[in-house]
Amino acid sequence: NEEAEESQEPQESHLNLDTADAPATAGTCGLECLQEGAVICLAGDFFLVEKLWNGNFTFFAFDAKDENKLLGHLRMTRAGDIDFNGARGAFAQFQASRGTAAATISLRSLGTSLFVGVEGGKMRSAKEASDLQVSISVPAGQISLSSFEQRRRKNQEAKLLMEEKRRKAAYAL
């Protein structure tokens, strides 16, 4: 339910981030950075990239004070505010496309149809597509989620899939 998505409180979770053996591939790379399991930097914040079964992306935010602690997902609320209190519903899902400038992307919220922009170093909503610089901090495969987080992700994925099936069945009637 979309209202439940709006009020989702972040749950504490930890991951095991081992960057000691990470290859030196960090740098701005645009859409190619959005690989399942990679850690990216977007507007100064760090996110674990998740690609969903429907082709959309969610971005799991890291706590700025404890880089191994995950908060909620990047979310754009109905009002267009951006925070890190999302789960994996429509307001925390984004469609990604290549930006107009080299090595940039454009993100559009599935829940609001607004775009993510950056103003004054902070993410904000925008009616028009914005070129966002994204860089990869840790390549895919270097992160392992706790068993708690793995279970939570599977439960959320199953719930999203069931909601999508219900929505399609309702349209078929």
mmCIF file of C-alpha atoms in Angstrom:
data_model
loop_
_atom_site.group_PDB
_atom_site.id
_atom_site.type_symbol
_atom_site.label_atom_id
_atom_site.label_comp_id
_atom_site.label_asym_id
_atom_site.label_seq_id
_atom_site.Cartn_x
_atom_site.Cartn_y
_atom_site.Cartn_z
ATOM 1 C CA ASN A 1 0.000 0.000 0.000
ATOM 2 C CA GLU A 2 1.370 3.419 -0.954
ATOM 3 C CA GLU A 3 0.383 5.013 2.358
ATOM 4 C CA ALA A 4 2.376 2.356 4.214
ATOM 5 C CA GLU A 5 5.335 3.260 2.005
ATOM 6 C CA GLU A 6 4.979 6.898 3.050
ATOM 7 C CA SER A 7 5.112 6.084 6.767
ATOM 8 C CA GLN A 8 7.786 3.366 6.668
ATOM 9 C CA GLU A 9 10.305 3.966 9.433
ATOM 10 C CA PRO A 10 13.893 2.967 8.733
ATOM 11 C CA GLN A 11 15.075 -0.191 10.424
ATOM 12 C CA GLU A 12 18.638 -0.590 11.511
ATOM 13 C CA SER A 13 20.709 -2.932 9.451
ATOM 14 C CA HIS A 14 24.385 -3.558 9.007
ATOM 15 C CA LEU A 15 26.420 -4.840 6.131
ATOM 16 C CA ASN A 16 29.909 -6.158 5.768
ATOM 17 C CA LEU A 17 31.857 -3.724 3.638
ATOM 18 C CA ASP A 18 35.330 -4.906 2.743
ATOM 19 C CA THR A 19 37.053 -2.353 0.544
ATOM 20 C CA ALA A 20 40.587 -3.589 1.206
ATOM 21 C CA ASP A 21 40.583 -5.739 -1.920
ATOM 22 C CA ALA A 22 38.315 -3.499 -3.993
ATOM 23 C CA PRO A 23 39.788 -2.722 -7.398
ATOM 24 C CA ALA A 24 40.615 0.881 -8.162
ATOM 25 C CA THR A 25 37.632 1.426 -10.447
ATOM 26 C CA ALA A 26 36.107 4.337 -8.568
ATOM 27 C CA GLY A 27 35.136 7.260 -10.735
ATOM 28 C CA THR A 28 32.266 8.906 -12.535
ATOM 29 C CA CYS A 29 30.662 6.453 -14.918
ATOM 30 C CA GLY A 30 26.986 7.292 -15.422
ATOM 31 C CA LEU A 31 24.405 4.575 -16.062
ATOM 32 C CA GLU A 32 27.083 1.867 -16.013
ATOM 33 C CA CYS A 33 27.490 2.523 -12.258
ATOM 34 C CA LEU A 34 23.989 1.207 -11.548
ATOM 35 C CA GLN A 35 24.934 -2.410 -11.045
ATOM 36 C CA GLU A 36 23.131 -4.615 -8.511
ATOM 37 C CA GLY A 37 25.211 -4.621 -5.331
ATOM 38 C CA ALA A 38 27.495 -1.699 -6.208
ATOM 39 C CA VAL A 39 27.955 1.247 -3.858
ATOM 40 C CA ILE A 40 27.528 4.580 -5.602
ATOM 41 C CA CYS A 41 27.914 8.214 -4.630
ATOM 42 C CA LEU A 42 25.092 10.527 -5.670
ATOM 43 C CA ALA A 43 25.006 14.166 -4.512
ATOM 44 C CA GLY A 44 27.488 13.376 -1.740
ATOM 45 C CA ASP A 45 25.455 10.485 -0.297
ATOM 46 C CA PHE A 46 26.355 6.799 -0.608
ATOM 47 C CA PHE A 47 23.882 4.131 -1.693
ATOM 48 C CA LEU A 48 23.795 0.397 -2.245
ATOM 49 C CA VAL A 49 22.184 -0.173 -5.666
ATOM 50 C CA GLU A 50 19.331 -2.658 -5.940
ATOM 51 C CA LYS A 51 17.790 -3.574 -9.283
ATOM 52 C CA LEU A 52 14.268 -4.918 -8.915
ATOM 53 C CA TRP A 53 12.502 -7.592 -10.940
ATOM 54 C CA ASN A 54 10.532 -4.858 -12.769
ATOM 55 C CA GLY A 55 13.674 -3.086 -14.022
ATOM 56 C CA ASN A 56 13.433 -0.187 -11.581
ATOM 57 C CA PHE A 57 16.110 0.715 -9.071
ATOM 58 C CA THR A 58 16.107 1.332 -5.342
ATOM 59 C CA PHE A 59 18.967 2.975 -3.495
ATOM 60 C CA PHE A 60 19.721 1.811 0.055
ATOM 61 C CA ALA A 61 21.238 4.757 1.963
ATOM 62 C CA PHE A 62 24.295 4.490 4.195
ATOM 63 C CA ASP A 63 24.390 6.266 7.540
ATOM 64 C CA ALA A 64 26.799 9.216 7.219
ATOM 65 C CA LYS A 65 28.105 8.585 10.765
ATOM 66 C CA ASP A 66 28.596 4.829 10.395
ATOM 67 C CA GLU A 67 29.423 3.811 6.828
ATOM 68 C CA ASN A 68 28.639 0.163 7.524
ATOM 69 C CA LYS A 69 25.105 0.916 8.730
ATOM 70 C CA LEU A 70 22.210 1.019 6.294
ATOM 71 C CA LEU A 71 19.229 3.301 6.714
ATOM 72 C CA GLY A 72 16.096 3.139 4.578
ATOM 73 C CA HIS A 73 15.872 3.586 0.830
ATOM 74 C CA LEU A 74 16.013 6.851 -1.038
ATOM 75 C CA ARG A 75 12.402 8.006 -1.341
ATOM 76 C CA MET A 76 10.512 10.845 -2.952
ATOM 77 C CA THR A 77 7.321 11.554 -1.000
ATOM 78 C CA ARG A 78 3.989 12.597 -2.519
ATOM 79 C CA ALA A 79 4.933 16.196 -1.724
ATOM 80 C CA GLY A 80 8.201 15.815 -3.639
ATOM 81 C CA ASP A 81 10.454 15.803 -0.583
ATOM 82 C CA ILE A 82 13.448 13.471 -0.689
ATOM 83 C CA ASP A 83 14.509 11.430 2.327
ATOM 84 C CA PHE A 84 16.015 8.064 3.253
ATOM 85 C CA ASN A 85 12.924 6.585 4.932
ATOM 86 C CA GLY A 86 11.636 4.490 2.037
ATOM 87 C CA ALA A 87 11.081 0.763 1.864
ATOM 88 C CA ARG A 88 10.893 -0.620 -1.676
ATOM 89 C CA GLY A 89 7.467 0.582 -2.797
ATOM 90 C CA ALA A 90 6.618 2.960 -5.634
ATOM 91 C CA PHE A 91 7.932 6.052 -3.843
ATOM 92 C CA ALA A 92 11.340 4.418 -3.348
ATOM 93 C CA GLN A 93 11.608 3.045 -6.889
ATOM 94 C CA PHE A 94 13.297 4.996 -9.652
ATOM 95 C CA GLN A 95 13.553 4.605 -13.391
ATOM 96 C CA ALA A 96 17.084 5.365 -14.549
ATOM 97 C CA SER A 97 18.176 6.611 -17.952
ATOM 98 C CA ARG A 98 21.265 8.164 -19.475
ATOM 99 C CA GLY A 99 21.659 11.869 -18.851
ATOM 100 C CA THR A 100 22.306 14.334 -21.653
ATOM 101 C CA ALA A 101 25.892 14.996 -20.518
ATOM 102 C CA ALA A 102 28.615 12.340 -20.525
ATOM 103 C CA ALA A 103 28.743 10.048 -17.475
ATOM 104 C CA THR A 104 25.443 11.313 -16.014
ATOM 105 C CA ILE A 105 22.074 9.731 -15.281
ATOM 106 C CA SER A 106 18.499 10.850 -14.875
ATOM 107 C CA LEU A 107 16.295 9.368 -12.127
ATOM 108 C CA ARG A 108 12.495 9.507 -12.221
ATOM 109 C CA SER A 109 10.388 8.525 -9.220
ATOM 110 C CA LEU A 110 7.875 5.796 -9.981
ATOM 111 C CA GLY A 111 5.547 7.084 -7.244
ATOM 112 C CA THR A 112 5.465 10.771 -8.192
ATOM 113 C CA SER A 113 6.727 10.825 -11.812
ATOM 114 C CA LEU A 114 9.022 13.670 -10.745
ATOM 115 C CA PHE A 115 12.757 13.638 -11.369
ATOM 116 C CA VAL A 116 15.608 13.800 -8.879
ATOM 117 C CA GLY A 117 17.651 16.970 -9.173
ATOM 118 C CA VAL A 118 20.453 18.515 -7.155
ATOM 119 C CA GLU A 119 20.424 22.069 -5.882
ATOM 120 C CA GLY A 120 23.002 23.450 -3.486
ATOM 121 C CA GLY A 121 24.509 19.980 -3.099
ATOM 122 C CA LYS A 122 21.202 18.501 -1.881
ATOM 123 C CA MET A 123 18.815 16.225 -3.724
ATOM 124 C CA ARG A 124 15.424 17.721 -4.553
ATOM 125 C CA SER A 125 12.490 16.909 -6.805
ATOM 126 C CA ALA A 126 12.227 18.476 -10.247
ATOM 127 C CA LYS A 127 9.601 18.504 -13.003
ATOM 128 C CA GLU A 128 12.255 18.227 -15.700
ATOM 129 C CA ALA A 129 14.994 15.634 -16.054
ATOM 130 C CA SER A 130 18.310 16.635 -14.503
ATOM 131 C CA ASP A 131 21.787 15.343 -15.254
ATOM 132 C CA LEU A 132 23.058 13.677 -12.076
ATOM 133 C CA GLN A 133 26.708 12.810 -11.674
ATOM 134 C CA VAL A 134 27.091 9.364 -10.189
ATOM 135 C CA SER A 135 30.284 7.616 -9.287
ATOM 136 C CA ILE A 136 30.986 4.077 -8.214
ATOM 137 C CA SER A 137 32.639 3.779 -4.817
ATOM 138 C CA VAL A 138 32.651 0.005 -4.398
ATOM 139 C CA PRO A 139 32.079 -2.331 -7.361
ATOM 140 C CA ALA A 140 29.355 -4.964 -7.304
ATOM 141 C CA GLY A 141 30.290 -8.128 -5.443
ATOM 142 C CA GLN A 142 32.255 -6.433 -2.651
ATOM 143 C CA ILE A 143 29.261 -6.045 -0.296
ATOM 144 C CA SER A 144 27.504 -8.730 1.725
ATOM 145 C CA LEU A 145 24.256 -8.044 3.551
ATOM 146 C CA SER A 146 23.462 -9.482 6.951
ATOM 147 C CA SER A 147 21.097 -12.468 7.059
ATOM 148 C CA PHE A 148 18.455 -10.172 8.615
ATOM 149 C CA GLU A 149 18.689 -7.791 5.660
ATOM 150 C CA GLN A 150 18.635 -10.619 3.123
ATOM 151 C CA ARG A 151 15.392 -11.951 4.647
ATOM 152 C CA ARG A 152 13.883 -8.464 4.744
ATOM 153 C CA ARG A 153 14.746 -7.891 1.074
ATOM 154 C CA LYS A 154 13.184 -11.223 0.035
ATOM 155 C CA ASN A 155 9.999 -10.438 1.979
ATOM 156 C CA GLN A 156 9.753 -6.971 0.438
ATOM 157 C CA GLU A 157 10.351 -8.372 -3.053
ATOM 158 C CA ALA A 158 7.606 -10.995 -2.593
ATOM 159 C CA LYS A 159 5.212 -8.325 -1.327
ATOM 160 C CA LEU A 160 5.953 -6.043 -4.289
ATOM 161 C CA LEU A 161 5.453 -8.879 -6.748
ATOM 162 C CA MET A 162 2.105 -9.807 -5.166
ATOM 163 C CA GLU A 163 0.932 -6.160 -5.235
ATOM 164 C CA GLU A 164 1.864 -5.918 -8.919
ATOM 165 C CA LYS A 165 -0.076 -9.114 -9.708
ATOM 166 C CA ARG A 166 -3.126 -7.777 -7.836
ATOM 167 C CA ARG A 167 -2.918 -4.466 -9.692
ATOM 168 C CA LYS A 168 -2.739 -6.233 -13.067
ATOM 169 C CA ALA A 169 -5.650 -8.523 -12.134
ATOM 170 C CA ALA A 170 -7.746 -5.499 -11.132
ATOM 171 C CA TYR A 171 -7.067 -3.812 -14.489
ATOM 172 C CA ALA A 172 -8.009 -6.999 -16.333
ATOM 173 C CA LEU A 173 -11.519 -6.915 -14.843
#
